[in-house]
């Protein structure tokens, strides 16, 4: 029976919700799912993880391993744990962390890897993923003794499949060679939820008009527990920082609800939010291309409409 | 100082992509340097300029037509190029092995710059593979770069827009993203001069890689499903529009 390792990404002692989608996508007949936990809380996560079909939880603990991501340490101990527990596949989330960790593990194992997949079939060894900045989608096949899969956050829905999991502790021997040292972490000015993983996003474009007006969007985002995004035009106009940019040269997002405010809908922006499940567009210009790509459109001034939406949700 | 830059030629992102033969695309589009690679080329040239001496070598894998993108990098300020020629479509594993082989053969590299991902295959892995093959440290998503004697200090954007400040020992691999710099446009005299600079062509087949077989391949290429025409929300006032939208999101779309 082949063993498939799942990287359990956590934040402040809580499993990221999108991980349950990853586990659901990774299940297949005849394979055992092994969860790698690196924050030392394997025991606490047991009931949640077994609810989705995990049968072994490996609590990887040692000096120097913490929830704060260290690229070399994480890669080293995961590669070691894969060998120790005889896992031939590694599956994770293509989050900000996953975009760094998954290809490192793949490179260390010289394993084929496909990242940011919107669906995976580990039995067939195939995935669906975007190519040509979202203008096409490719069904791709991986071939090799050891494979790495990365799943786009929120692309696969979580479906429970209860199993019984045992928790084992593992102390790896990996020592960092010190070729790369994290000196400092500069905190972000962005509030709240990470954009690439957010389930709801409120985004502003050039039509927002100013940094000041972005506060109106922030209020809606706060009310919805959403992340705030921006179009390239808004970033270029300095209304919002570059880390908030959604689109081809920014972030690719896949929320269940995307509210585009004052965004015209350039092809480069659409490339970054095409797989959002429900798109709402609010724009003054009834000819804006975004209206052809949305589920619900409102022709109107966002400065008037958005505060009313915030108020209506609060009710 | 010897600086390598790995670049890829991709369809201009403003072009429409037409699928051909189930797994390929109509290649009669405008081909350009991968957008993220422009930041890599620019940073390499700036580094050479600030150090005052050194050599910037661009490496690419592709068909003969990739030459034009190498020439663009040279016109920006790179010194010479290496084109690993193939008419096949090698995957990222093969590409990384080919590039690592060239860098090894050239010897004495201090730095390798790449773009963080390509706009065609969206693989997001080649810089890591090159680094692993050359046993170098690597950081991706780099938005700030500073060179010193033995090390480099980079800033990499991580979750939620925070930045990790990382020091890496040289030689190392740096994968660039938007925000690192503003790539320059090559000027006409530089474009003319670039045509005379050395670009070595080496056949992929002649590199004797341990494996040249793709392990990641396209089974089928298709267009993403288009959204059906959206619904315009009705209402006489901003308040009414907002209320109608919220009830649609609650009752019809069930996302609130």
XYZ file of C-alpha atoms in Angstrom:
571
model
C 0.000 0.000 0.000
C 1.536 3.295 -1.052
C 1.891 6.047 1.488
C 1.087 9.624 0.647
C 2.383 12.412 2.888
C 0.271 15.527 3.411
C 1.911 18.689 4.693
C -0.414 20.090 7.367
C -0.041 23.854 7.185
C -1.043 25.615 10.366
C -1.348 29.160 11.584
C -1.172 30.050 15.245
C -1.987 26.516 16.315
C -4.932 26.034 13.953
C -4.952 23.915 10.787
C -5.555 26.077 7.724
C -9.034 25.295 6.452
C -7.832 24.835 2.864
C -5.753 21.845 4.033
C -8.953 19.771 4.366
C -9.547 20.329 0.638
C -5.992 19.137 -0.034
C -6.578 15.977 2.022
C -9.917 15.359 0.275
C -8.247 15.697 -3.132
C -5.363 13.424 -2.157
C -7.516 10.476 -1.061
C -7.581 7.433 -3.306
C -8.284 3.754 -3.101
C -5.338 1.682 -1.940
C -3.292 4.495 -0.461
C -2.641 5.507 3.088
C -2.624 9.173 4.071
C 0.119 10.307 6.414
C -0.048 13.810 7.879
C 3.190 15.675 8.627
C 2.747 18.153 11.477
C 5.635 20.486 12.269
C 4.274 22.660 15.051
C 4.281 19.901 17.680
C 0.492 19.728 17.984
C -0.175 16.428 16.217
C -2.133 15.075 19.150
C -4.404 18.138 19.240
C -5.123 17.852 15.524
C -5.939 14.137 15.676
C -9.744 14.341 15.666
C -9.867 16.896 12.836
C -7.348 15.080 10.654
C -8.879 11.613 11.026
C -12.280 13.071 10.153
C -10.872 13.632 6.648
C -9.215 10.234 6.233
C -5.726 10.614 7.707
C -4.560 7.340 9.290
C -1.111 8.305 10.558
C -0.107 11.633 12.061
C 3.619 12.205 12.265
C 4.550 14.816 14.845
C 7.925 16.016 13.613
C 9.655 17.768 16.475
C 13.204 18.880 17.174
C 15.139 21.929 18.266
C 14.897 24.541 15.560
C 11.549 23.389 14.189
C 8.732 25.812 14.921
C 5.646 27.151 13.235
C 7.860 29.919 11.825
C 8.854 28.631 8.411
C 12.554 28.055 7.851
C 13.020 26.860 4.248
C 16.120 24.723 4.812
C 14.932 23.142 8.048
C 11.446 22.331 6.759
C 12.803 20.841 3.525
C 15.446 18.807 5.327
C 13.150 17.278 7.918
C 10.366 16.563 5.430
C 12.716 14.775 3.043
C 14.013 12.772 6.000
C 10.499 11.934 7.221
C 9.416 10.895 3.706
C 12.209 8.318 3.668
C 11.643 7.190 7.251
C 7.901 6.630 6.722
C 8.352 5.325 3.156
C 6.128 7.966 1.572
C 6.319 8.138 -2.199
C 4.160 11.223 -2.684
C 4.101 14.625 -1.032
C 0.974 16.772 -1.224
C 0.514 20.312 0.055
C -1.164 23.626 -0.415
C 0.240 26.059 -2.996
C 0.047 28.869 -0.454
C 2.806 31.450 -0.066
C 4.640 28.914 2.094
C 3.827 25.980 -0.194
C 5.158 27.796 -3.257
C 8.491 27.788 -1.497
C 8.416 24.453 0.326
C 6.909 22.105 -2.285
C 9.437 22.817 -5.065
C 12.277 22.616 -2.532
C 11.165 19.126 -1.500
C 10.709 18.162 -5.172
C 14.160 19.475 -6.064
C 15.805 17.696 -3.129
C 14.213 14.398 -4.213
C 14.593 15.109 -7.953
C 10.863 14.313 -8.051
C 8.418 15.537 -10.710
C 6.141 18.224 -9.252
C 3.048 20.085 -10.393
C 1.950 23.083 -8.383
C -1.144 25.245 -8.078
C -3.386 22.417 -9.357
C -7.143 22.946 -9.303
C -7.710 19.198 -9.071
C -5.517 16.163 -8.522
C -5.972 12.431 -9.082
C -3.176 10.620 -7.278
C -4.282 7.208 -8.602
C -4.068 8.273 -12.233
C -1.136 10.583 -11.407
C -2.849 13.405 -13.252
C -3.776 16.978 -12.345
C -5.582 19.956 -13.825
C -3.664 23.203 -13.724
C -3.636 26.601 -15.330
C -1.193 27.429 -18.114
C -0.553 30.549 -20.194
C -1.642 32.813 -17.315
C -5.004 31.126 -16.999
C -5.892 31.305 -20.704
C -5.788 27.532 -20.913
C -6.041 24.672 -18.464
C -3.894 21.607 -18.867
C -4.512 18.039 -17.834
C -1.036 16.865 -16.943
C 0.510 13.535 -16.047
C 3.386 12.906 -13.663
C 5.675 9.911 -13.950
C 8.254 8.871 -11.397
C 8.944 6.924 -8.242
C 8.330 9.916 -6.031
C 5.866 12.714 -6.873
C 4.951 16.143 -5.483
C 1.520 17.740 -5.835
C 0.517 21.311 -4.933
C -3.140 22.312 -4.681
C -4.419 25.863 -5.266
C -6.021 27.119 -2.017
C -9.812 26.602 -1.946
C -9.841 24.910 -5.378
C -10.904 21.530 -3.958
C -13.813 21.356 -1.515
C -13.343 19.525 1.739
C -15.409 16.339 2.114
C -15.175 14.268 5.314
C -14.233 10.569 5.159
C -13.758 9.460 8.762
C -10.892 7.134 9.628
C -8.901 6.336 12.718
C -5.506 7.930 13.082
C -2.535 7.049 15.232
C -0.109 9.749 16.292
C 3.600 8.987 16.173
C 6.473 11.216 17.219
C 9.492 11.600 15.034
C 12.717 13.402 15.841
C 14.711 13.972 12.654
C 18.475 14.328 12.712
C 18.641 17.095 10.076
C 21.010 19.937 10.855
C 20.943 23.119 8.826
C 24.242 23.839 7.064
C 23.836 27.552 7.654
C 24.073 28.575 3.982
C 20.901 30.529 4.383
C 19.827 32.364 7.501
C 16.619 34.251 8.212
C 17.750 37.581 9.654
C 14.433 39.210 10.231
C 10.742 39.107 9.407
C 9.271 42.445 8.430
C 5.607 42.563 9.329
C 3.084 43.409 6.667
C 0.987 46.533 6.550
C -1.881 44.461 5.127
C -4.467 43.561 7.701
C -5.961 40.160 8.423
C -6.401 37.281 6.043
C -3.788 36.206 3.491
C -4.927 37.063 -0.024
C -4.015 33.801 -1.788
C -5.880 31.731 0.790
C -8.849 34.003 1.456
C -12.333 32.614 0.949
C -13.749 36.081 0.382
C -11.909 38.957 -1.301
C -12.891 42.600 -1.758
C -10.726 44.181 -4.449
C -10.402 47.765 -5.629
C -9.314 49.149 -8.970
C -8.509 52.496 -10.476
C -12.142 53.475 -9.959
C -11.550 53.488 -6.217
C -9.914 56.839 -6.799
C -7.604 57.144 -3.772
C -5.904 55.413 -0.861
C -8.444 57.110 1.372
C -11.336 55.485 -0.512
C -9.772 52.054 -0.021
C -10.901 52.400 3.606
C -14.480 51.975 2.394
C -13.438 48.649 0.880
C -11.536 47.745 4.043
C -14.720 48.206 6.075
C -16.621 45.832 3.808
C -13.707 43.368 3.974
C -13.639 43.546 7.773
C -17.386 42.964 7.932
C -17.061 39.886 5.711
C -13.825 38.588 7.276
C -12.388 39.036 3.801
C -8.943 39.920 2.458
C -8.404 43.153 0.576
C -7.011 43.020 -2.964
C -6.242 45.503 -5.725
C -5.857 45.649 -9.478
C -2.582 46.581 -11.105
C -4.005 49.977 -12.031
C -4.724 50.693 -8.366
C -1.232 49.549 -7.347
C 0.423 51.605 -10.098
C -1.575 54.640 -8.926
C -0.263 53.988 -5.373
C -3.736 53.460 -3.923
C -2.612 50.069 -2.571
C 0.684 48.210 -1.914
C 2.049 45.768 -4.468
C 1.546 42.825 -2.091
C -2.198 43.336 -2.591
C -2.112 43.038 -6.379
C -4.312 40.336 -7.916
C -3.552 39.330 -11.487
C -0.921 38.116 -13.826
C 2.052 39.846 -12.210
C 0.421 39.683 -8.795
C -1.346 36.950 -6.897
C -3.592 34.211 -8.198
C -6.647 33.753 -6.011
C -9.501 31.295 -5.860
C -12.028 32.564 -3.289
C -15.666 31.540 -3.089
C -16.654 35.225 -3.352
C -14.742 37.981 -5.160
C -16.133 41.513 -5.051
C -14.477 43.687 -7.713
C -14.983 47.389 -7.037
C -14.053 49.922 -9.702
C -12.095 47.272 -11.611
C -12.572 47.371 -15.384
C -11.494 43.749 -15.883
C -8.297 43.772 -17.956
C -7.278 40.322 -19.190
C -4.239 40.415 -16.860
C -6.494 40.967 -13.859
C -8.917 38.235 -14.880
C -5.943 35.841 -15.122
C -5.548 36.153 -11.363
C -9.150 35.601 -10.248
C -10.654 33.454 -12.983
C -11.258 30.494 -10.690
C -13.208 32.523 -8.111
C -16.555 30.803 -7.627
C -18.832 33.858 -7.432
C -17.757 37.234 -8.813
C -19.540 40.499 -8.029
C -18.618 43.562 -10.093
C -19.395 47.130 -9.140
C -18.510 49.745 -11.720
C -19.753 53.133 -12.935
C -19.093 52.187 -16.547
C -21.789 49.819 -17.809
C -19.462 48.841 -20.687
C -16.656 47.629 -18.378
C -15.426 44.188 -19.544
C -15.702 42.854 -15.974
C -19.496 42.741 -16.407
C -19.011 39.966 -18.964
C -17.019 37.919 -16.440
C -19.115 38.333 -13.317
C -22.050 36.541 -11.743
C -23.659 39.675 -10.343
C -23.131 43.183 -11.659
C -24.023 46.560 -10.223
C -23.719 49.652 -12.376
C -23.119 52.406 -9.877
C -20.691 54.508 -7.900
C -18.746 52.245 -5.567
C -18.377 55.082 -3.064
C -22.156 55.060 -2.657
C -22.887 51.357 -3.137
C -20.121 49.711 -1.085
C -21.027 51.359 2.263
C -24.637 50.280 1.675
C -23.488 46.678 1.097
C -21.514 46.830 4.351
C -24.605 48.115 6.127
C -26.869 45.475 4.532
C -24.534 42.661 5.626
C -24.311 43.988 9.176
C -28.098 43.832 9.482
C 32.205 38.465 -10.682
C 30.378 35.989 -12.869
C 26.594 36.267 -12.917
C 24.279 33.862 -14.703
C 20.703 34.712 -15.674
C 18.291 31.989 -16.734
C 15.573 33.216 -19.060
C 12.691 31.727 -20.997
C 10.898 32.847 -24.123
C 7.112 32.815 -23.739
C 4.108 34.085 -25.677
C 3.422 37.774 -24.996
C 0.862 37.748 -22.187
C -1.306 40.185 -24.153
C -1.713 37.555 -26.906
C -4.689 35.256 -27.191
C -3.767 31.607 -26.962
C -5.272 29.174 -29.482
C -4.985 25.470 -28.714
C -3.647 23.314 -31.534
C -3.492 19.546 -31.807
C -4.902 18.984 -28.320
C -1.663 19.494 -26.392
C 0.013 22.457 -28.084
C -0.767 26.039 -29.061
C -0.710 28.061 -32.259
C 2.839 29.368 -32.054
C 2.381 32.186 -34.543
C 2.087 34.670 -31.685
C 4.466 37.357 -30.481
C 7.181 35.777 -28.305
C 8.885 37.772 -25.595
C 11.074 37.349 -22.531
C 9.122 35.858 -19.618
C 8.020 38.939 -17.582
C 9.608 37.766 -14.291
C 12.901 37.071 -16.084
C 13.134 40.752 -17.043
C 13.575 41.573 -13.355
C 16.285 38.918 -13.127
C 18.191 40.317 -16.123
C 17.866 43.883 -14.843
C 19.128 42.983 -11.348
C 22.106 41.085 -12.783
C 23.083 44.066 -14.945
C 22.669 46.504 -12.034
C 24.862 44.290 -9.885
C 27.585 44.155 -12.516
C 27.367 47.933 -12.946
C 27.607 48.561 -9.199
C 30.543 46.203 -8.734
C 32.263 47.794 -11.690
C 33.451 44.624 -13.335
C 32.214 41.156 -14.089
C 30.308 39.270 -16.671
C 26.583 38.629 -17.132
C 25.833 35.431 -19.035
C 22.265 34.645 -20.116
C 21.196 31.036 -20.559
C 18.040 29.782 -22.205
C 16.606 26.505 -23.452
C 14.483 26.508 -26.586
C 14.248 26.337 -30.333
C 16.346 28.539 -32.620
C 13.800 31.359 -32.360
C 14.727 31.800 -28.681
C 17.821 33.616 -29.961
C 15.840 36.854 -30.251
C 15.066 36.830 -26.514
C 18.728 36.205 -25.663
C 19.618 39.160 -27.896
C 17.111 41.302 -25.990
C 18.863 40.433 -22.716
C 22.222 41.287 -24.257
C 20.824 44.586 -25.551
C 19.731 45.343 -21.971
C 23.356 44.901 -20.896
C 24.273 41.223 -20.609
C 27.663 40.262 -22.043
C 27.024 37.012 -23.812
C 24.623 34.119 -24.061
C 24.249 30.377 -24.188
C 21.302 28.856 -26.052
C 20.623 25.209 -25.360
C 18.798 24.196 -28.515
C 15.994 21.682 -28.795
C 12.861 21.323 -30.866
C 11.211 19.324 -28.101
C 9.385 20.841 -25.128
C 11.532 19.746 -22.190
C 9.912 19.873 -18.736
C 11.307 21.831 -15.796
C 13.353 18.892 -14.565
C 15.155 18.530 -17.878
C 15.532 22.303 -18.305
C 17.084 22.652 -14.838
C 19.517 19.810 -15.508
C 20.597 21.376 -18.790
C 21.079 24.835 -17.260
C 22.923 23.454 -14.216
C 25.254 21.563 -16.552
C 26.137 24.754 -18.437
C 26.713 26.707 -15.205
C 28.948 23.911 -13.898
C 30.950 23.803 -17.122
C 31.388 27.586 -17.142
C 32.805 27.429 -13.571
C 33.279 30.143 -10.949
C 29.719 31.470 -10.923
C 28.917 33.829 -8.044
C 25.218 34.215 -8.612
C 22.345 32.789 -10.614
C 19.295 34.956 -11.244
C 15.952 33.560 -12.486
C 12.354 34.707 -12.676
C 10.128 33.101 -10.041
C 7.855 31.398 -12.570
C 7.112 31.322 -16.288
C 4.026 32.785 -17.883
C 3.472 29.725 -20.090
C 3.825 26.519 -18.070
C 3.497 28.224 -14.634
C 5.820 25.574 -13.218
C 7.217 27.590 -10.248
C 10.084 25.159 -9.676
C 13.034 25.595 -12.054
C 15.065 27.932 -9.753
C 14.824 25.390 -6.910
C 15.902 22.537 -9.149
C 18.896 24.467 -10.495
C 19.902 25.318 -6.916
C 19.587 21.716 -5.724
C 21.635 20.414 -8.649
C 24.372 22.980 -7.996
C 24.104 22.590 -4.215
C 23.435 26.311 -3.757
C 20.997 28.076 -1.412
C 17.984 29.637 -3.151
C 15.297 32.181 -2.349
C 12.243 32.902 -4.468
C 9.784 35.794 -4.637
C 12.672 38.225 -4.150
C 11.705 41.904 -4.034
C 14.930 43.378 -2.648
C 18.543 42.372 -3.217
C 21.802 43.512 -1.698
C 25.238 42.158 -2.507
C 28.185 41.952 -0.119
C 31.556 40.209 -0.042
C 30.663 36.615 0.842
C 26.894 36.771 0.990
C 23.781 38.389 -0.405
C 20.834 39.664 1.595
C 17.427 39.357 -0.047
C 13.871 40.145 0.944
C 11.266 37.603 -0.007
C 7.545 38.226 0.219
C 5.849 35.592 2.364
C 2.334 35.066 3.717
C 0.082 38.074 4.046
C 2.559 40.494 2.471
C 5.201 40.120 5.235
C 8.837 39.944 4.174
C 11.533 37.510 5.215
C 15.008 39.007 5.199
C 17.372 36.181 4.277
C 21.142 36.081 4.078
C 22.569 33.516 1.662
C 26.155 32.456 1.131
C 27.438 32.851 -2.389
C 27.193 31.218 -4.838
C 23.400 31.203 -4.641
C 20.223 31.355 -6.723
C 17.886 34.368 -6.594
C 14.395 34.100 -8.147
C 12.977 37.543 -8.889
C 9.462 38.875 -8.746
C 7.735 42.130 -9.589
C 8.895 44.981 -7.389
C 12.601 44.064 -7.415
C 13.390 46.787 -9.952
C 12.107 48.537 -13.085
C 13.589 46.689 -16.068
C 15.153 49.009 -18.649
C 14.168 49.166 -22.315
C 17.138 48.452 -24.554
C 18.182 51.417 -26.728
C 18.628 51.128 -30.474
C 22.471 51.290 -30.538
C 22.557 48.567 -27.875
C 20.148 46.447 -29.906
C 22.439 46.793 -32.950
C 25.550 45.961 -30.900
C 23.869 42.971 -29.278
C 23.707 41.253 -32.643
C 27.496 41.021 -32.695
C 27.964 39.593 -29.195
C 28.737 35.922 -28.666
C 25.871 33.486 -28.214
C 27.005 29.895 -28.006
C 24.539 27.333 -29.318
C 24.687 23.923 -27.693
C 22.335 21.079 -28.601
C 20.426 19.691 -25.604
C 21.178 16.193 -26.925
C 24.924 16.818 -26.688
C 24.846 17.561 -22.938
C 24.625 13.876 -21.921
C 22.162 14.528 -19.094
C 21.293 11.590 -16.846
C 17.722 11.842 -18.070
C 16.228 13.775 -20.914
C 12.783 12.217 -20.741
C 9.903 14.395 -19.569
C 8.302 13.253 -16.322
C 5.613 15.954 -16.435
C 3.644 16.064 -19.647
C 0.465 17.593 -21.023
C -2.274 15.055 -21.687
C -4.773 17.588 -22.919
C -5.001 21.347 -23.184
C -8.408 23.007 -22.999
C -9.982 26.396 -22.436
C -11.170 27.145 -18.927
C -14.961 27.064 -18.601
C -16.453 30.498 -19.355
C -18.843 31.999 -16.895
C -22.376 32.291 -18.232
C -23.514 35.883 -18.738
C -23.903 37.506 -15.336
C -27.036 38.933 -13.804
C -27.342 42.697 -13.420
C -28.673 43.567 -10.004
C -31.650 45.898 -10.126
C -32.479 48.734 -7.789
C -33.354 52.429 -7.818
C -30.979 53.613 -5.107
C -27.542 52.506 -3.855
C -29.317 51.168 -0.773
C -31.748 49.085 -2.798
C -28.981 47.783 -5.082
C -26.957 46.752 -2.042
C -29.905 45.014 -0.367
C -30.816 43.119 -3.539
C -27.201 42.033 -4.010
C -26.906 40.782 -0.452
C -30.095 38.731 -0.749
C -28.880 37.216 -4.038
C -25.553 36.298 -2.431
C -27.364 34.767 0.532
C -30.244 32.973 -1.141
C -29.137 32.231 -4.708
C -25.339 31.998 -4.636
C -25.272 30.892 -0.976
C -21.865 32.418 -0.352
C -22.825 34.595 2.611
